[in-house]
Amino acid sequence: MAYITEKNLTDVVLKRWQDIPDPRLKEVMQSLIKHLHAFVREIEPSGEEWFKAIDWITRTGQMSDNKRQEVILFSDVMGVSMLVDAMNNRLDTGATPTTVEGPFHVANAPEIANGGNMAKEAPGIPTFVTGKVRSLDGAPIAGAMLDLWQTDGEGLYESQRGTEEPWMRGVFRSQADGSYSLRTVAPIAYTIPMDGTVGELMEQTKISHMRPAHIHFAVSAPGYHKVTTHLFQKGDEYIETDVVYGVKAPLIVEFEKKSGGKAPNGEVLNEPFYVVHYDFILQKQAKAQAA
Ligand code: BEZ
Ligand code: FE
């Protein structure tokens, strides 16, 4: 075996880590060693700096559990979550693009009838969302499941409100003609959690820690590629600087302001409200997988 020098160390480690029966694990470890060594060679950390990094990684892991995921948040602000999402959802032009799920989705949301209100008594400007679920060839998709979650009009998700009952989430189904309709309140822009190690890091930068106002959707139908995505409010001041890089052009929608009157679900309101129209375009499963 060659004795170690600064120069030969990377090659010696790569050689040692070749002895891995699983070819995928071998590929991943070889690449990790190459890039990790190149990173360390480039930044040339002092011992003190390296220990600071180890301490930060340790605390990031220690903060994470099934309620709080600081490691995922780090992946989000590094743009890695969106990169992994993009590589696993290469859809045809015209299909509704995906974006990160984020940490606030809660499974088993209550089913709400078409046109129903998922905001109940939550604060915020009433907002009516309508549209169709269609396939790429334009055909309506009946019975698609639309699982929604979002902040209320004060920027808080259910887990941040700590409510007993479901808060600002619900499952809707598309109708025979592919249409869906629902009532909610307008979400507002919010900050990612800043009280952890990721916040500590962000505070040392001038990077915005805000997410622009959005509604999360997971839209699925048998035989179609599931689309987990958001609709973003056009004109939001953070639309260009989303801290988790989630904004894609086809997902920016107009929240059209009405002064009152008849809403798309037939309700009549004496107060201002928004109307949002969006068609979700799904791609056949086999096609999306083969892409
Ligand atoms: C969210 O949209 O809910 C979210 C996504 C990534 C990090 C924090 C929040
Ligand atoms: Fe969100």
Coordinates of C-alpha atoms and ligand atoms in Angstrom, one line a residue:
M1 CA 0.0 0.0 0.0
A2 CA 1.2 3.5 -0.8
Y3 CA 1.9 5.6 2.3
I4 CA -0.2 8.7 2.6
T5 CA 0.7 12.1 1.2
E6 CA -1.6 15.1 0.8
K7 CA -1.4 14.5 -2.9
N8 CA -2.2 10.8 -3.1
L9 CA -4.8 10.6 -0.3
T10 CA -7.9 11.0 -2.5
D11 CA -6.7 8.2 -4.8
V12 CA -5.9 5.9 -1.9
V13 CA -9.4 6.4 -0.4
L14 CA -11.1 5.9 -3.8
K15 CA -9.2 2.6 -4.3
R16 CA -10.1 1.3 -0.8
W17 CA -13.8 2.2 -1.4
Q18 CA -13.9 0.2 -4.6
D19 CA -14.6 -3.0 -2.8
I20 CA -18.4 -2.6 -2.6
P21 CA -20.6 -5.4 -4.0
D22 CA -23.7 -3.2 -4.6
P23 CA -22.9 -1.3 -7.9
R24 CA -25.1 1.7 -7.1
L25 CA -23.6 2.1 -3.6
K26 CA -20.2 1.9 -5.1
E27 CA -21.0 4.5 -7.7
V28 CA -22.5 6.9 -5.0
M29 CA -19.5 6.4 -2.6
Q30 CA -16.9 6.9 -5.3
S31 CA -18.6 10.1 -6.4
L32 CA -19.1 11.3 -2.9
I33 CA -15.4 10.8 -2.0
K34 CA -14.3 12.6 -5.2
H35 CA -16.5 15.6 -4.6
L36 CA -16.0 15.8 -0.9
H37 CA -12.2 15.7 -1.2
A38 CA -12.4 18.3 -4.0
F39 CA -14.5 20.6 -1.8
V40 CA -12.1 20.3 1.1
R41 CA -9.0 20.8 -1.2
E42 CA -10.7 23.9 -2.5
I43 CA -11.7 25.6 0.8
E44 CA -8.6 24.4 2.8
P45 CA -10.4 24.6 6.2
S46 CA -8.4 25.2 9.4
G47 CA -8.9 22.6 12.1
E48 CA -11.1 25.1 13.9
E49 CA -13.3 25.7 10.9
W50 CA -13.7 22.0 10.3
F51 CA -14.7 21.4 13.9
K52 CA -17.3 24.3 13.6
A53 CA -18.7 22.6 10.5
I54 CA -18.9 19.2 12.4
D55 CA -20.6 20.9 15.3
W56 CA -23.2 22.6 13.0
I57 CA -24.0 19.3 11.2
T58 CA -24.3 17.5 14.6
R59 CA -26.8 20.1 15.9
T60 CA -28.7 20.0 12.7
G61 CA -29.2 16.3 13.1
Q62 CA -30.0 16.6 16.8
M63 CA -32.8 19.1 16.0
S64 CA -34.5 16.8 13.5
D65 CA -37.2 14.3 14.4
N66 CA -40.6 13.4 12.9
K67 CA -42.0 16.8 13.8
R68 CA -39.1 19.1 12.9
Q69 CA -36.8 18.3 9.9
E70 CA -33.8 20.7 9.9
V71 CA -31.8 18.4 7.5
I72 CA -34.5 18.6 4.9
L73 CA -34.7 22.4 5.4
F74 CA -30.9 22.5 4.7
S75 CA -31.5 20.5 1.5
D76 CA -34.3 22.9 0.6
V77 CA -32.3 26.1 1.0
M78 CA -29.3 24.6 -0.9
G79 CA -31.7 24.0 -3.9
V80 CA -31.0 20.2 -3.6
S81 CA -34.6 19.3 -2.8
M82 CA -35.8 21.1 -6.0
L83 CA -33.0 19.4 -8.0
V84 CA -34.0 15.9 -6.8
D85 CA -37.6 16.8 -7.5
A86 CA -36.9 18.1 -11.0
M87 CA -34.8 15.0 -11.9
N88 CA -37.6 12.6 -10.7
N89 CA -40.4 14.5 -12.5
R90 CA -39.3 15.1 -16.0
L91 CA -42.6 15.8 -17.6
D92 CA -43.6 16.9 -21.1
T93 CA -44.1 20.6 -21.9
G94 CA -47.7 21.4 -21.1
A95 CA -47.9 19.1 -18.1
T96 CA -48.3 20.9 -14.7
P97 CA -44.8 21.0 -13.2
T98 CA -44.0 19.7 -9.8
T99 CA -42.3 21.5 -6.9
V100 CA -41.2 20.6 -3.4
E101 CA -43.7 19.1 -1.0
G102 CA -42.2 20.9 2.1
P103 CA -42.7 19.9 5.7
F104 CA -46.3 20.9 6.3
H105 CA -48.3 18.2 4.5
V106 CA -50.5 16.2 6.8
A107 CA -51.9 12.9 5.5
N108 CA -55.5 11.9 5.6
A109 CA -57.0 15.4 5.1
P110 CA -60.8 15.5 5.4
E111 CA -62.8 15.0 2.1
I112 CA -64.8 18.1 1.3
A113 CA -67.6 18.3 -1.3
N114 CA -67.0 20.1 -4.6
G115 CA -67.4 23.8 -4.0
G116 CA -66.9 23.4 -0.2
N117 CA -64.9 25.6 2.1
M118 CA -61.6 24.3 3.6
A119 CA -60.9 27.4 5.5
K120 CA -63.9 27.3 7.9
E121 CA -63.3 30.2 10.4
A122 CA -59.7 30.8 9.5
P123 CA -58.6 34.4 9.1
G124 CA -57.9 35.7 5.6
I125 CA -59.5 37.0 2.4
P126 CA -62.0 34.5 0.9
T127 CA -60.6 32.9 -2.2
F128 CA -62.3 30.7 -4.7
V129 CA -60.2 28.3 -6.8
T130 CA -61.7 26.6 -9.8
G131 CA -60.5 24.8 -12.9
K132 CA -60.2 21.4 -14.5
V133 CA -58.0 18.4 -14.2
R134 CA -57.1 17.3 -17.7
S135 CA -54.7 14.9 -19.5
L136 CA -52.1 16.2 -21.9
D137 CA -54.4 15.5 -24.8
G138 CA -57.0 17.8 -23.3
A139 CA -59.4 15.0 -22.1
P140 CA -61.1 15.7 -18.7
I141 CA -60.0 13.5 -15.8
A142 CA -63.0 12.6 -13.6
G143 CA -62.4 11.5 -10.0
A144 CA -58.9 13.0 -9.6
M145 CA -57.9 13.6 -6.0
L146 CA -56.8 17.1 -5.1
D147 CA -55.1 17.2 -1.7
L148 CA -54.6 20.8 -0.6
W149 CA -52.8 22.5 2.3
Q150 CA -51.7 26.0 2.9
T151 CA -51.2 28.8 5.5
D152 CA -54.1 30.8 6.7
G153 CA -54.3 34.5 6.1
E154 CA -51.9 35.1 9.0
G155 CA -49.2 32.8 7.5
L156 CA -49.7 29.8 9.8
Y157 CA -50.0 26.1 8.9
E158 CA -52.0 23.6 11.0
S159 CA -48.8 22.4 12.9
Q160 CA -48.0 26.1 13.8
R161 CA -51.6 26.8 15.0
G162 CA -51.6 23.5 17.0
T163 CA -55.3 23.0 16.4
E164 CA -57.1 19.7 17.3
E165 CA -59.1 19.8 14.2
P166 CA -57.7 19.9 10.6
W167 CA -56.8 23.5 9.7
M168 CA -56.4 24.8 6.1
R169 CA -56.3 21.5 4.4
G170 CA -58.7 19.2 2.6
V171 CA -59.2 16.7 -0.2
F172 CA -61.4 17.5 -3.2
R173 CA -62.4 15.4 -6.2
S174 CA -62.8 16.4 -9.8
Q175 CA -66.3 16.0 -11.3
A176 CA -67.4 14.0 -14.3
D177 CA -66.3 16.9 -16.6
G178 CA -62.9 17.1 -14.8
S179 CA -63.9 20.4 -13.0
Y180 CA -63.1 21.2 -9.4
S181 CA -64.2 24.1 -7.2
L182 CA -63.3 25.1 -3.7
R183 CA -63.3 27.9 -1.2
T184 CA -60.4 28.8 1.0
V185 CA -58.6 32.0 2.2
A186 CA -55.7 33.7 0.5
P187 CA -52.3 32.4 1.8
I188 CA -49.6 35.0 2.6
A189 CA -45.8 34.9 2.3
Y190 CA -44.1 33.4 5.2
T191 CA -40.6 32.8 6.6
I192 CA -39.0 29.3 6.8
P193 CA -38.3 28.4 10.5
M194 CA -35.4 30.6 11.5
D195 CA -34.9 29.4 15.1
G196 CA -32.7 26.4 14.1
T197 CA -29.3 25.8 12.6
V198 CA -30.5 26.7 9.1
G199 CA -31.7 30.1 10.4
E200 CA -28.4 30.5 12.1
L201 CA -26.7 30.1 8.8
M202 CA -29.2 32.3 6.8
E203 CA -28.7 35.1 9.4
Q204 CA -25.1 35.3 8.3
T205 CA -26.2 36.0 4.7
K206 CA -28.2 38.7 3.0
I207 CA -30.4 36.0 1.4
S208 CA -34.2 36.3 1.9
H209 CA -35.7 33.6 4.1
M210 CA -39.2 34.2 2.8
R211 CA -41.4 32.0 0.7
P212 CA -43.9 33.7 -1.6
A213 CA -47.7 33.1 -0.9
H214 CA -48.7 29.7 -2.2
I215 CA -51.3 26.9 -2.0
H216 CA -49.9 23.4 -2.0
F217 CA -51.6 20.8 -4.2
A218 CA -51.0 17.0 -4.7
V219 CA -53.1 16.0 -7.7
S220 CA -53.4 12.3 -8.5
A221 CA -55.6 10.0 -10.6
P222 CA -55.2 6.3 -11.5
G223 CA -52.8 5.8 -14.5
Y224 CA -51.4 9.4 -14.2
H225 CA -48.1 10.7 -12.8
K226 CA -48.9 12.3 -9.4
V227 CA -48.2 16.0 -9.3
T228 CA -47.1 17.5 -6.0
T229 CA -46.9 21.2 -6.6
H230 CA -47.9 24.8 -5.5
L231 CA -49.8 27.6 -7.1
F232 CA -48.1 31.0 -6.4
Q233 CA -49.8 34.3 -6.2
K234 CA -48.7 36.5 -9.1
G235 CA -47.2 39.8 -7.9
D236 CA -46.0 38.5 -4.5
E237 CA -42.9 40.5 -3.5
Y238 CA -40.9 37.3 -2.9
I239 CA -41.8 35.5 -6.2
E240 CA -38.3 36.0 -7.6
T241 CA -36.4 35.1 -4.4
D242 CA -38.2 32.0 -3.0
V243 CA -35.8 30.7 -0.4
V244 CA -36.4 27.1 -1.5
Y245 CA -36.3 27.8 -5.3
G246 CA -39.8 26.3 -5.8
V247 CA -41.3 28.9 -8.2
K248 CA -41.7 27.7 -11.8
A249 CA -43.3 30.1 -14.4
P250 CA -46.4 27.9 -15.2
L251 CA -47.3 27.8 -11.4
I252 CA -47.7 31.6 -11.1
V253 CA -51.4 32.5 -11.1
E254 CA -53.5 35.6 -10.9
F255 CA -55.5 36.1 -7.8
E256 CA -58.3 38.2 -9.4
K257 CA -59.8 40.6 -6.8
K258 CA -63.6 41.0 -6.8
S259 CA -65.3 43.6 -4.6
G260 CA -68.1 41.3 -3.7
G261 CA -71.1 39.5 -5.3
K262 CA -71.6 36.0 -6.7
A263 CA -68.6 33.6 -6.2
P264 CA -67.8 30.8 -8.6
N265 CA -69.4 28.2 -6.2
G266 CA -72.7 30.1 -6.2
E267 CA -72.2 31.8 -2.8
V268 CA -72.9 35.5 -2.6
L269 CA -70.4 37.6 -0.6
N270 CA -70.8 41.2 0.7
E271 CA -67.0 41.5 1.1
P272 CA -64.0 41.4 -1.3
F273 CA -62.7 38.0 -2.4
Y274 CA -60.3 36.5 -4.9
V275 CA -61.0 34.2 -7.8
V276 CA -58.2 31.9 -9.0
H277 CA -58.5 29.7 -12.1
Y278 CA -56.1 26.9 -12.8
D279 CA -56.2 23.7 -14.9
F280 CA -54.0 20.9 -13.7
I281 CA -52.6 18.9 -16.7
L282 CA -51.5 15.4 -15.8
Q283 CA -49.3 13.1 -17.9
K284 CA -49.8 9.4 -18.3
Q285 CA -47.8 7.4 -15.8
A286 CA -45.8 5.1 -18.1
K287 CA -44.8 8.1 -20.2
A288 CA -43.6 10.1 -17.2
Q289 CA -41.6 7.2 -15.8
A290 CA -39.9 6.5 -19.1
A291 CA -38.9 10.1 -19.7
Ligands
BEZ1 C1 -43.5 24.9 2.4 O1 -43.8 25.3 1.3 O2 -44.4 24.5 3.1 C2 -42.0 24.8 2.7 C3 -41.2 24.2 1.8 C4 -39.8 24.1 2.2 C5 -39.3 24.6 3.4 C6 -40.2 25.2 4.2 C7 -41.6 25.3 3.9
FE2 FE -45.8 26.1 2.0

